[in-house]
Coordinates of C-alpha atoms in Angstrom, one line a residue:
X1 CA 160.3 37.2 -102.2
X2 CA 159.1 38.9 -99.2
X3 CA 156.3 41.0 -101.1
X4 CA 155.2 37.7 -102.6
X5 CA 154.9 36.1 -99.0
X6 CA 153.1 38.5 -97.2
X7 CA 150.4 38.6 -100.0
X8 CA 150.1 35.1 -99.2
X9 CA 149.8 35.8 -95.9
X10 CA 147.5 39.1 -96.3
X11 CA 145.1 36.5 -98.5
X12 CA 145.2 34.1 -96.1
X13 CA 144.8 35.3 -92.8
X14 CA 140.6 36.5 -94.2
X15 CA 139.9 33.5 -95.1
X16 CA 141.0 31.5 -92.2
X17 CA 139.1 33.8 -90.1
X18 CA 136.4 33.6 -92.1
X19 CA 136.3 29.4 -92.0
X20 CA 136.3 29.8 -88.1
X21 CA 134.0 32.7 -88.3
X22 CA 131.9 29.8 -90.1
X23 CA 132.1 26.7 -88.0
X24 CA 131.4 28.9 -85.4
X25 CA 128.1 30.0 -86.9
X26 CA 127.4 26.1 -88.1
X27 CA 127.6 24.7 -83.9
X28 CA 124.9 27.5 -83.8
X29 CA 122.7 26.0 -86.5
X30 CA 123.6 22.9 -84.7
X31 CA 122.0 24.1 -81.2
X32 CA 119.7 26.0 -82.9
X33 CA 118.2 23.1 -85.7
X34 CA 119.4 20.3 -83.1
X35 CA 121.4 18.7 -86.4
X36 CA 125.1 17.7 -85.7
X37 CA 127.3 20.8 -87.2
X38 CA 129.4 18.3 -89.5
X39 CA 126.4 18.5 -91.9
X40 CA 127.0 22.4 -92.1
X41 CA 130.8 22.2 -91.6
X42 CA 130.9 19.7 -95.0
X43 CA 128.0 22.3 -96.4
X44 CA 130.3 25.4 -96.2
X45 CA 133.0 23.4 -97.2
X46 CA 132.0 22.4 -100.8
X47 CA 130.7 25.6 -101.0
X48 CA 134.0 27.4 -101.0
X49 CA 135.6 24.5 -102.9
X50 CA 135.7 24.4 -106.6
X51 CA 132.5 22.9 -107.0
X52 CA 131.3 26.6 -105.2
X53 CA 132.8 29.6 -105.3
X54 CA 136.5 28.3 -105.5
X55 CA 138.0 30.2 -102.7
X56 CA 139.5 27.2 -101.3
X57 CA 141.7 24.8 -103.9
X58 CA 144.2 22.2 -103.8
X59 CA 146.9 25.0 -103.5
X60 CA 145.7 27.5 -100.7
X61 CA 146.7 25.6 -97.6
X62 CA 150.1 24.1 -98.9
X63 CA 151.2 22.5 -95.3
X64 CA 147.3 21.0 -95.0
X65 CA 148.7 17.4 -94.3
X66 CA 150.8 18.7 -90.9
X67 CA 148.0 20.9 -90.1
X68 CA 145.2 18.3 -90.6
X69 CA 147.8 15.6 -88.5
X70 CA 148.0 18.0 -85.4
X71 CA 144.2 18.9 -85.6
X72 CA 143.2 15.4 -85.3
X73 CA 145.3 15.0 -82.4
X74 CA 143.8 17.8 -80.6
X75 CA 140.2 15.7 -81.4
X76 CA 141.0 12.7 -80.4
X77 CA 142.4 13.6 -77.4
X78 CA 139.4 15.8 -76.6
X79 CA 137.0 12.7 -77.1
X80 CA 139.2 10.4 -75.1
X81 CA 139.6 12.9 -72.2
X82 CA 136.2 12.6 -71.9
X83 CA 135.8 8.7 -71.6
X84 CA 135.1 7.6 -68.5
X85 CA 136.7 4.5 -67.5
X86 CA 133.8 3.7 -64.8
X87 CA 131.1 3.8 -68.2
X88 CA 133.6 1.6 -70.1
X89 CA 133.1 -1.1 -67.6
X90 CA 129.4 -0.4 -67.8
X91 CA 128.7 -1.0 -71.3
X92 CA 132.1 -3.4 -71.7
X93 CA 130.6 -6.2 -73.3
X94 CA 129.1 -4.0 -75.9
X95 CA 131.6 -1.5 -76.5
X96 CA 134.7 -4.8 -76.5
X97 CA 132.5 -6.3 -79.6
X98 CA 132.0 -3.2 -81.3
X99 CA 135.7 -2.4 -81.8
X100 CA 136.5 -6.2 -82.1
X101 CA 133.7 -8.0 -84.1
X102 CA 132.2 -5.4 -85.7
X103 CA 134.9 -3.7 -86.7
X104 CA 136.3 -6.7 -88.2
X105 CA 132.8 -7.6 -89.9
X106 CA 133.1 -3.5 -91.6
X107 CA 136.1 -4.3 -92.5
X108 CA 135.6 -7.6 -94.3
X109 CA 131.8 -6.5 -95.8
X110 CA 133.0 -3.5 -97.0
X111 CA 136.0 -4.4 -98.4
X112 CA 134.2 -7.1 -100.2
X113 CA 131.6 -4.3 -101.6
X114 CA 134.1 -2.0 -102.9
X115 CA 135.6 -5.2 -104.5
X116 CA 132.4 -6.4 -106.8
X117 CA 130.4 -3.1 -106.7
X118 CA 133.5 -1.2 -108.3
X119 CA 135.6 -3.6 -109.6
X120 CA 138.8 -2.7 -108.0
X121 CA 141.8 -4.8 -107.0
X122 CA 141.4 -6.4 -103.2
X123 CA 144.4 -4.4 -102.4
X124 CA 142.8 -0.6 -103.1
X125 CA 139.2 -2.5 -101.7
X126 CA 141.2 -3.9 -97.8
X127 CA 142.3 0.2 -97.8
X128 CA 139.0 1.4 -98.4
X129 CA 137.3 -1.3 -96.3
X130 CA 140.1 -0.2 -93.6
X131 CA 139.5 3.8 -93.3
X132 CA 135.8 3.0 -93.6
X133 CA 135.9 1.3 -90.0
X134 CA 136.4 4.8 -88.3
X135 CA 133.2 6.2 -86.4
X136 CA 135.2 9.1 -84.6
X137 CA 134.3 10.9 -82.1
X138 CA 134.1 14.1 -84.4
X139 CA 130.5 12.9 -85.7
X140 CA 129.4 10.9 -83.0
X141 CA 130.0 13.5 -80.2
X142 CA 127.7 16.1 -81.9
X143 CA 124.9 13.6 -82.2
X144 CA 125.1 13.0 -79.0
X145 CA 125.0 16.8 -77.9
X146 CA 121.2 16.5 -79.6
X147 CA 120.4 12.9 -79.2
X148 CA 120.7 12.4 -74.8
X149 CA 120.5 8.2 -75.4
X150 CA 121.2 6.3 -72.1
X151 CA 124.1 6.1 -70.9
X152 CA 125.3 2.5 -72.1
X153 CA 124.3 3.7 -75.5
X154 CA 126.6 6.8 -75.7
X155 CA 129.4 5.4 -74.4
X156 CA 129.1 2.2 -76.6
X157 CA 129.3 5.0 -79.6
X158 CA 132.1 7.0 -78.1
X159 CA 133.7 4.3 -77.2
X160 CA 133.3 2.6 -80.9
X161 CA 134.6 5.9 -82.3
X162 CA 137.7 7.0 -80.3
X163 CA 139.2 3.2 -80.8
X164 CA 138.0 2.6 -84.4
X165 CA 139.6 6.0 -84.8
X166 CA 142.8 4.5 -83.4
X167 CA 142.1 1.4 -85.3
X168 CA 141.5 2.5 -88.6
X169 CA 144.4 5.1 -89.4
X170 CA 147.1 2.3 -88.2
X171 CA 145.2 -0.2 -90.2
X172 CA 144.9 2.0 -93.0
X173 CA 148.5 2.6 -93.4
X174 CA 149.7 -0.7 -92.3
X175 CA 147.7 -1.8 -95.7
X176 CA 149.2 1.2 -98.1
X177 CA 152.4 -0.2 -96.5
X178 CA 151.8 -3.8 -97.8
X179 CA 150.5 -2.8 -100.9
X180 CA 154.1 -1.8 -102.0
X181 CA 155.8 -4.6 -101.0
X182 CA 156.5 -7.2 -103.3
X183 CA 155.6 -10.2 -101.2
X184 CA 153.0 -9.3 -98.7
X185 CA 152.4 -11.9 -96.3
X186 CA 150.8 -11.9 -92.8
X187 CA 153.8 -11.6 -91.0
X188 CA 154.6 -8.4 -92.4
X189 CA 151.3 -7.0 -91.8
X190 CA 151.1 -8.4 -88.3
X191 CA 154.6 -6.9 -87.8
X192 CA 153.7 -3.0 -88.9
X193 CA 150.3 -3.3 -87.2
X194 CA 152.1 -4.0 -83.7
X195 CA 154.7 -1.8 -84.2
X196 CA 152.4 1.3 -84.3
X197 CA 149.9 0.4 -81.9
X198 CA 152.9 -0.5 -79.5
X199 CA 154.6 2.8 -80.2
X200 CA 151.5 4.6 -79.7
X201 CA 150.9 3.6 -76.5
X202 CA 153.9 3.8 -75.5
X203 CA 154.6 7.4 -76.0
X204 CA 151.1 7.8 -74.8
X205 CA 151.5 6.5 -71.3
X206 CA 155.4 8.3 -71.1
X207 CA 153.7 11.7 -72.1
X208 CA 150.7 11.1 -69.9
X209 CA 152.7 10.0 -66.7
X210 CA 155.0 13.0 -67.3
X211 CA 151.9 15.7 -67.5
X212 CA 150.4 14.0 -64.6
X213 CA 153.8 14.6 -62.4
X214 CA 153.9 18.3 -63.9
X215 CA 150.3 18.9 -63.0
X216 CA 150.3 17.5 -59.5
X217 CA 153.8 18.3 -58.0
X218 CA 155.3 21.2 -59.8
X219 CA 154.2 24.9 -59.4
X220 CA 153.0 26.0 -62.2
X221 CA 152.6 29.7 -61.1
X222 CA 149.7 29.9 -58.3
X223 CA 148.6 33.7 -60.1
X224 CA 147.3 31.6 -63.2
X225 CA 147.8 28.0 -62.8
X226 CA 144.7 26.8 -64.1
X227 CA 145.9 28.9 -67.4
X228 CA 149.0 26.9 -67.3
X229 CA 147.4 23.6 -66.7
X230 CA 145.5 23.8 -69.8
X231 CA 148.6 24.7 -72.2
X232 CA 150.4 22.0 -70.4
X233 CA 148.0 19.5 -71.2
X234 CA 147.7 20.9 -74.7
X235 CA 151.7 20.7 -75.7
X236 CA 151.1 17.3 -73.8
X237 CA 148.5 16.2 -76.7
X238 CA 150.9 17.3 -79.8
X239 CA 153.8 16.4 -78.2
X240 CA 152.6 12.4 -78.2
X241 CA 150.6 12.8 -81.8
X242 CA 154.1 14.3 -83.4
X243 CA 156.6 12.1 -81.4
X244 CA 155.0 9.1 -81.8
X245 CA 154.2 9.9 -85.7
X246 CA 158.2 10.0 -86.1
X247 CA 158.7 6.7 -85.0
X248 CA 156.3 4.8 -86.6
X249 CA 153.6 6.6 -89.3
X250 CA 150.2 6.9 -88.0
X251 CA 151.1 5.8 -84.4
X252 CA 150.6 9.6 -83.2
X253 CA 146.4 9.0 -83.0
X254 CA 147.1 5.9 -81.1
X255 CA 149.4 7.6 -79.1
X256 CA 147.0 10.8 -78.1
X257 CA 144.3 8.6 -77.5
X258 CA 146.1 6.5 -74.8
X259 CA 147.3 9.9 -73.1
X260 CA 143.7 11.5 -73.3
X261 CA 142.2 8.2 -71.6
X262 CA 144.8 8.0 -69.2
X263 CA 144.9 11.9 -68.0
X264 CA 140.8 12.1 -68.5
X265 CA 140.7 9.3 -65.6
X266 CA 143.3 10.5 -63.5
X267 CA 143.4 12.4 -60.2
X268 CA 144.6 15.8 -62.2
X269 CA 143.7 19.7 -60.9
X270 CA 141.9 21.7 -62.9
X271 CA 140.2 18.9 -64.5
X272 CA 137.0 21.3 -65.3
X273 CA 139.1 24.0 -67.3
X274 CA 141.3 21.7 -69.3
X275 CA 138.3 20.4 -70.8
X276 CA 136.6 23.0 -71.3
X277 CA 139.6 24.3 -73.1
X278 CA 139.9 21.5 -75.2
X279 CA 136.3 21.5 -76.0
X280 CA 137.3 25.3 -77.5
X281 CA 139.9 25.0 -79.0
X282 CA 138.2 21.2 -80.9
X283 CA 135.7 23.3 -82.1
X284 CA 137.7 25.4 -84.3
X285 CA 139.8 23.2 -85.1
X286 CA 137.3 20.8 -86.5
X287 CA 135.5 23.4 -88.3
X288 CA 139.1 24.3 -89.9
X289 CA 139.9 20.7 -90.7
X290 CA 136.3 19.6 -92.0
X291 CA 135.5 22.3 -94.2
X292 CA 139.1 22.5 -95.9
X293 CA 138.7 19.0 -97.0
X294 CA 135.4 19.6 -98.0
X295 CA 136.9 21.9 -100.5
X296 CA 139.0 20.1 -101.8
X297 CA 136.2 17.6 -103.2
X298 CA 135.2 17.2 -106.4
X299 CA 132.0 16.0 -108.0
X300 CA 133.8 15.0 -110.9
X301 CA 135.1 12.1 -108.5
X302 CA 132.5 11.0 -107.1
X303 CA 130.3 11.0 -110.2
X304 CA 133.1 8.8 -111.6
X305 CA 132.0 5.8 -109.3
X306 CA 128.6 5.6 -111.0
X307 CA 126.3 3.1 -109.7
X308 CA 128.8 1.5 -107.7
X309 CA 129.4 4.0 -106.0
X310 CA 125.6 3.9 -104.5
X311 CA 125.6 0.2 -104.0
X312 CA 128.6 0.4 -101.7
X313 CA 126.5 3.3 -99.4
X314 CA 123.6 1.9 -99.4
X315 CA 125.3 -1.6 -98.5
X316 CA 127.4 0.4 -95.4
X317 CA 124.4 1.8 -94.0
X318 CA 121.7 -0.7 -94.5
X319 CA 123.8 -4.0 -94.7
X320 CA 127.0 -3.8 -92.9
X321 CA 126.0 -1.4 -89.7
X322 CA 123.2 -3.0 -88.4
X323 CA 124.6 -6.8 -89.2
X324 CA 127.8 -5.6 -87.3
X325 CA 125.6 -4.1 -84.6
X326 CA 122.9 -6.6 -84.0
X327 CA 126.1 -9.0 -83.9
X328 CA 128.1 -7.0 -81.2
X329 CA 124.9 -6.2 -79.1
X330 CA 123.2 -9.3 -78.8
X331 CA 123.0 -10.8 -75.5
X332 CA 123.2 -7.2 -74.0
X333 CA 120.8 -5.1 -72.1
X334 CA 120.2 -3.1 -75.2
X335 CA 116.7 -2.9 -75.8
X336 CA 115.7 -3.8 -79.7
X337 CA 115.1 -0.1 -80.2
X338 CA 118.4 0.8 -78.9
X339 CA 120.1 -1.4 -80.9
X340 CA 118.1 -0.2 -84.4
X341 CA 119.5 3.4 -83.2
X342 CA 123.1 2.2 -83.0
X343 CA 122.6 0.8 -86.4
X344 CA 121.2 3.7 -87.8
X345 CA 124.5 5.9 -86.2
X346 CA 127.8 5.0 -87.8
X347 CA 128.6 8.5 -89.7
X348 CA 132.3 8.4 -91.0
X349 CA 134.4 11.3 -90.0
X350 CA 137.8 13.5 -89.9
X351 CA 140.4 10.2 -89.9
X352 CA 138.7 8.4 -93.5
X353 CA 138.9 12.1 -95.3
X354 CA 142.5 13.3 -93.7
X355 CA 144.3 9.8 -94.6
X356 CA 142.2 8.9 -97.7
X357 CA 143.3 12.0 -98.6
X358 CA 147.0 11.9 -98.1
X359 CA 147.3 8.2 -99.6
X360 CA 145.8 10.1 -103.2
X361 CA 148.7 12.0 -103.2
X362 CA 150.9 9.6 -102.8
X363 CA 149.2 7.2 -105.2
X364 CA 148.9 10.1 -107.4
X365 CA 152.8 10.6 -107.3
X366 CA 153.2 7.1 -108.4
X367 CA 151.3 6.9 -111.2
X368 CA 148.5 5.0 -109.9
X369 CA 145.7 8.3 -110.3
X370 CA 142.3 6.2 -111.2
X371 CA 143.4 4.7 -107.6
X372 CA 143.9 7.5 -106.0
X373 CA 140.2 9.0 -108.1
X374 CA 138.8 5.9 -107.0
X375 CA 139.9 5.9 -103.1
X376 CA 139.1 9.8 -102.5
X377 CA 135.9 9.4 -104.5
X378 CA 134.7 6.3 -102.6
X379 CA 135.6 7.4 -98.9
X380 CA 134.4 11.2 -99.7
X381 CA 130.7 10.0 -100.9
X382 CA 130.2 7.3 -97.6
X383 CA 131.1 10.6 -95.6
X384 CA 129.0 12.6 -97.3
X385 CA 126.0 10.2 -97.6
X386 CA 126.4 8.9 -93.8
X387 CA 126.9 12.4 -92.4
X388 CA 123.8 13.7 -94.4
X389 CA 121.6 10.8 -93.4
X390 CA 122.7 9.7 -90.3
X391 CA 124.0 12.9 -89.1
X392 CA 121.0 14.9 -90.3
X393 CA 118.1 12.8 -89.3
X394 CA 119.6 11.3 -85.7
X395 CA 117.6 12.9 -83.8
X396 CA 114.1 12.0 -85.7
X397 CA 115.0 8.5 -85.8
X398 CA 115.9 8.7 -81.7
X399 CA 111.9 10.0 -81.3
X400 CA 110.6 7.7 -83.5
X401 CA 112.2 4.9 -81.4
X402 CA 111.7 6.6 -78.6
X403 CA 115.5 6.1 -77.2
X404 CA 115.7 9.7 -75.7
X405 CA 114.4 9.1 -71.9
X406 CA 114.2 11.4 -69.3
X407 CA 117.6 11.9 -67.4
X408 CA 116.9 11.3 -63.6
X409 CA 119.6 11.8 -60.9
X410 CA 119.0 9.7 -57.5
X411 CA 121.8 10.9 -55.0
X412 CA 122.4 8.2 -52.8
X413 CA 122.6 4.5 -53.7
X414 CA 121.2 3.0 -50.4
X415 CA 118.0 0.3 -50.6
X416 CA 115.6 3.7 -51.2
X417 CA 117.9 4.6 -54.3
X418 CA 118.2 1.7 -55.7
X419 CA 114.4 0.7 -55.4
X420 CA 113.6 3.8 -57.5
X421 CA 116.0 3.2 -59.5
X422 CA 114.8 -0.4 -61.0
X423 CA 111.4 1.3 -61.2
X424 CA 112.3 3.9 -63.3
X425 CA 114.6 2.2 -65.3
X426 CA 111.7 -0.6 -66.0
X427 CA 110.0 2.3 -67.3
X428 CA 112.7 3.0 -69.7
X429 CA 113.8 6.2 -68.3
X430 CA 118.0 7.2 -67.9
X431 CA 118.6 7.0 -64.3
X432 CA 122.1 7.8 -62.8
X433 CA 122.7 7.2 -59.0
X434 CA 125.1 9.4 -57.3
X435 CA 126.7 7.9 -54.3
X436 CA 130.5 7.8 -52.8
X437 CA 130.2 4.3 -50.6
X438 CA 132.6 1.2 -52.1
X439 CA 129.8 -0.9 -50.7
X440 CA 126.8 0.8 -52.0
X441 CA 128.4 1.9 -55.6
X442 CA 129.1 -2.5 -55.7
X443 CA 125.6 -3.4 -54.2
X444 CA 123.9 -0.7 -57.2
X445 CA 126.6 -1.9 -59.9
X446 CA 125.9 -5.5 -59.2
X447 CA 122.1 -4.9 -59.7
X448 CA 122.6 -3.0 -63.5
X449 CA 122.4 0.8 -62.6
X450 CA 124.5 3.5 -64.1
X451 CA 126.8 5.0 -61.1
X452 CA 128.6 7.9 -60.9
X453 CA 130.7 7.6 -57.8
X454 CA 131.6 11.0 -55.8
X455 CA 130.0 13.1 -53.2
X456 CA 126.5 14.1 -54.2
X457 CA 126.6 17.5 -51.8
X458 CA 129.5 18.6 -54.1
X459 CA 128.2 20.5 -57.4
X460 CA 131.3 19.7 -59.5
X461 CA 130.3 16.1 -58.7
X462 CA 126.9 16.5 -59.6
X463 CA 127.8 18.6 -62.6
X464 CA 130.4 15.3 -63.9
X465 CA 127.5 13.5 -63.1
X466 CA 124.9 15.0 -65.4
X467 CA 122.6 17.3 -63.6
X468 CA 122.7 19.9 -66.2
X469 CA 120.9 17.4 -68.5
X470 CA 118.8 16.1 -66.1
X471 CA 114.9 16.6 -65.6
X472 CA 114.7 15.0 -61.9
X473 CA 116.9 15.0 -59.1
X474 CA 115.7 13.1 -56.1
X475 CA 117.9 13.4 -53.0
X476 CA 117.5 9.7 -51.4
X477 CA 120.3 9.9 -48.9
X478 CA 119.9 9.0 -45.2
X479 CA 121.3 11.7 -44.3
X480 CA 118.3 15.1 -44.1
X481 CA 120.9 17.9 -43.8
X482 CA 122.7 16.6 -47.3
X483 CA 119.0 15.9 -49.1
X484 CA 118.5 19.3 -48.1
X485 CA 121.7 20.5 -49.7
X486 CA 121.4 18.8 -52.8
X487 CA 117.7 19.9 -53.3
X488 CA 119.3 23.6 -52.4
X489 CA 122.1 23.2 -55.1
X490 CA 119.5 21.7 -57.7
X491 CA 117.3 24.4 -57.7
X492 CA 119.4 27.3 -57.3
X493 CA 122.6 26.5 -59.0
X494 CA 121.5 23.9 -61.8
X495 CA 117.6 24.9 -62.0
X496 CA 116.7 21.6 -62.3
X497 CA 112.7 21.0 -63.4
X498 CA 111.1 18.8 -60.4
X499 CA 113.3 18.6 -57.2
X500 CA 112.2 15.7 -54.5
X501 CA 114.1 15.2 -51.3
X502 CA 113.5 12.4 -49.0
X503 CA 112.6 13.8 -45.8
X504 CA 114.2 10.3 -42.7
X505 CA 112.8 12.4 -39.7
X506 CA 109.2 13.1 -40.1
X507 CA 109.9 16.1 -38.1
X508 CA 111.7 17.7 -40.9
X509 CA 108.8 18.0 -43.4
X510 CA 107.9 21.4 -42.7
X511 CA 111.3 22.7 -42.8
X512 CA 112.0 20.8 -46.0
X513 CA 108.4 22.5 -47.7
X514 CA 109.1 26.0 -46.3
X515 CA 112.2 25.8 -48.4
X516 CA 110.1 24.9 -51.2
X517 CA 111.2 21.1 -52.0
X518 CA 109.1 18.5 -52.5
X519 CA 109.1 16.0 -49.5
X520 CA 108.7 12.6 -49.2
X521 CA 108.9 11.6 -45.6
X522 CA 109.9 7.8 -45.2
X523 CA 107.2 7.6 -42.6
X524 CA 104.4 8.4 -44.2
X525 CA 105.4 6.4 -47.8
X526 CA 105.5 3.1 -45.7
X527 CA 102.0 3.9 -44.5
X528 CA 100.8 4.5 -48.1
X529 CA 102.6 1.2 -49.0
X530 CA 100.3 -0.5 -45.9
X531 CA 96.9 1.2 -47.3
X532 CA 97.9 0.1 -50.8
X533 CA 98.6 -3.9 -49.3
X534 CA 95.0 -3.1 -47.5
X535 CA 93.0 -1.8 -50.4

């Protein structure tokens, strides 16, 4: 028995190395091609499945359901770690209909495609319809990395994704759940729904609250805390996915998002590592998860939907998205081009192929296997169709609707910032202002701009802000000794492309252009604003 389990473990220790080895080399192609690395993740995938050179099957990864269950915690607590209450608020009214209205319109208009385009029972159609809601941020995230949209549009997406992620895996299994009772009724689905999401917040707030205490008032071993911090947090993350998935199935991702939100937004040290770690250790994760499920598709399903099978893709992505977008964006400040590019980005990710996945099995142990053929099929072909397309061609689509402005950082929020702020933004370009004032972060909110609130001197704060994307930073503070600083820390430390520092005391100039930044003295641009009145 012993020989026989270490040549299982001698066959699969290559080829796990190798499937990092290769989602490694796919986020290159990704940098390198600027396409999302999902579309060579599922690439590499089929191609070690059966349908390629069969490296991968049904039987190689034997615990893949627990492995795929604590990888997608890891992932969606990466995403929500990484959402920013203070954007929330900024694109609320967006982002609240997205999960709300339009997830309740894909719900509904998919359900009710799967229904006549297939011909399946309502029961297996509300279960497709119900995995189908999830965005995730494990598609979404990468087209951001090569699509820089404004900032209301990103964080609508990410925001869409890491709650429809939530939202579809309990609603998922909360249907599966009703399809084997005998007398469904809405009480009963009303019931389990609660009962997860409840549980998953729950455990997510306890296991949050008790990392925050162990970060901020216990010594974790001054030689390598920030070490420590980060395998705190990351125990922390399986911890809430694994307890909460005990008490109530599927609660776990509900569970890990509520502790990634809540940590990502709290006062926590070593805030910089732990993501960065996370963002690491997501990576290979998701290139383990995506392209072992890859593998385990089969043409033969997917060929089995026939024409159907088109319909229902070609009704997601030209029917359902953009109705369930135009829907949850109207009446917003998104401009009609925006709006087309949301529409166009609603690639289906990791929770749809994990859980459809998991429910074949079970389907498939009750004798129900042209379900569990139809279910796999179905949610396997959007991915691959939406990922393909969407994924593929995001960021052609962002030029041609010219969505991708340039990124401009104004530190300080007084009248000056602010002024240059509307301007720009009436030109369509991505302004953030920088500023720490209550007051002047209200006055600058109040008026529509994007604010990141924190010292504008400090170059973590500036680095949370965005400055490694940006093109322009203009230091607009009243202060000349911290313009000069930030202009310093710009060029130096962040090489930004055109530095301009507002120069209060005329008698500054010099010293401002010795140092080679671009001056603006506030003297001299009220006189040109008088000879412009004059001419």
């Amino acid at each position: 028995m012993s020989s026989d389990r270490s040549n299982v473990t001698s066959q699969l220790l290559p080829l796990v190395a190798a499937i990092i080895a290769i989602g490694i080399f796919a986020q290159l192609l990704a940098d390198r091609f600027e396409v999302p690395s999902i579309v060579f993740l599922l690439t590499a995938g089929i191609a070690l499945g059966p349908e390629g050179l069969g490296v991968i099957t049904a039987n190689t990864f034997t615990s893949l359901p627990a492995i795929v269950g604590l990888s997608v915690a890891i992932i969606v607590f990466e995403g929500a770690f990484h959402l920013r209450i203070e954007n929330i608020r900024q694109a609320s009214k967006a982002s609240l209909r997205l999960v709300s209205i339009g997830a309740a319109i894909s719900l509904v208009g998919t359900a009710l495609v799967v229904r006549f385009a297939l011909g399946t029972g309502w029961d297996v159609a509300f279960l497709i319809g119900a995995l189908l809601i999830a965005t995730g941020p494990t598609v979404i995230t990468p087209i951001l990395q090569v699509v820089p949209v404004r900032d209301r549009v990103a964080t609508a997406l990410e925001t869409e994704g890491i709650v429809n992620d939530v939202t579809a895996a309990i609603l998922a299994v909360v249907v599966f759940k009703i399809m084997q009772l005998e007398e469904p009724t809405v009480g009963a689905f009303l019931q389990l729904f609660i009962e997860r999401i409840g549980t998953g917040v729950g455990v997510g707030v306890i296991v949050a609250l008790v990392i925050w205490f162990t970060l901020r008032y216990i010594d974790l071993s001054p030689g390598d805390a920030p070490r420590n911090a980060r395998l705190v947090v990351l125990a922390g993350a399986l911890v809430a996915f694994a307890a909460a998935d005990t008490v109530a199935s599927e609660a776990g991702v509900a569970a890990v998002a509520t502790a990634g939100v809540m940590l990502g937004n709290a006062d926590i040290p070593y805030e910089e590592e732990i993501a960065n770690f996370k963002g690491d250790i997501t990576l290979i994760v998701l290139s383990f998860v995506f392209i072992a499920l890859a593998a385990l598709l089969e043409f033969s399903d997917l060929l089995a939907l026939g024409v159907g099978g088109l319909i229902v893709v070609v009704a997601i992505v030209l029917v359902i998205r953009p109705l369930d977008v135009f829907v949850s964006t109207r009446g917003t400040d998104f401009t009609s081009a925006e709006r087309l590019f949301v529409s166009f980005v609603g690639p289906r990710g990791i929770i749809p192929a994990s859980v459809a996945t998991l429910f074949a099995v079970e389907l498939q142990a009750g004798g129900e296997s042209e379900a569990a053929t139809l279910l796999v099929g179905t949610v396997f072909l959007v991915i691959l169709s939406t990922v393909a397309l969407q994924g593929g061609f995001a960021r052609r689509i962002a030029e041609y609707l010219d969505v991708i402005p340039m990124r401009v950082l104004i530190i300080g929020g007084g009248t000056v910032g602010r002024a240059l702020a509307e301007r720009l933004e009436d030109r369509g370009e991505n302004v953030v202002i920088v500023e720490r004032d209550d007051s002047a972060v209200e006055r600058a909110r109040n008026q529509g701009h994007s604010v990141h609130i924190g010292d504008g001197t400090d170059s973590d704060e500036l680095r949370a802000a965005g400055i490694e994307n940006a093109k322009i930073v203009v230091a607009a503070t009243g202060d000349d000794d911290a313009n000069l600083l930030v202009a310093q820390l710009a060029d130096t430390k962040f090489d930004v492309e055109t530095i301009i520092a507002r120069a209060n005391n005329p008698d500054n100039v010099d010293a401002f252009e010795d140092l080679g930044v671009r001056t603006v003295s506030s003297g001299m641009a009220t006189a040109w604003g008088i000879d412009n009145i004059i001419e």
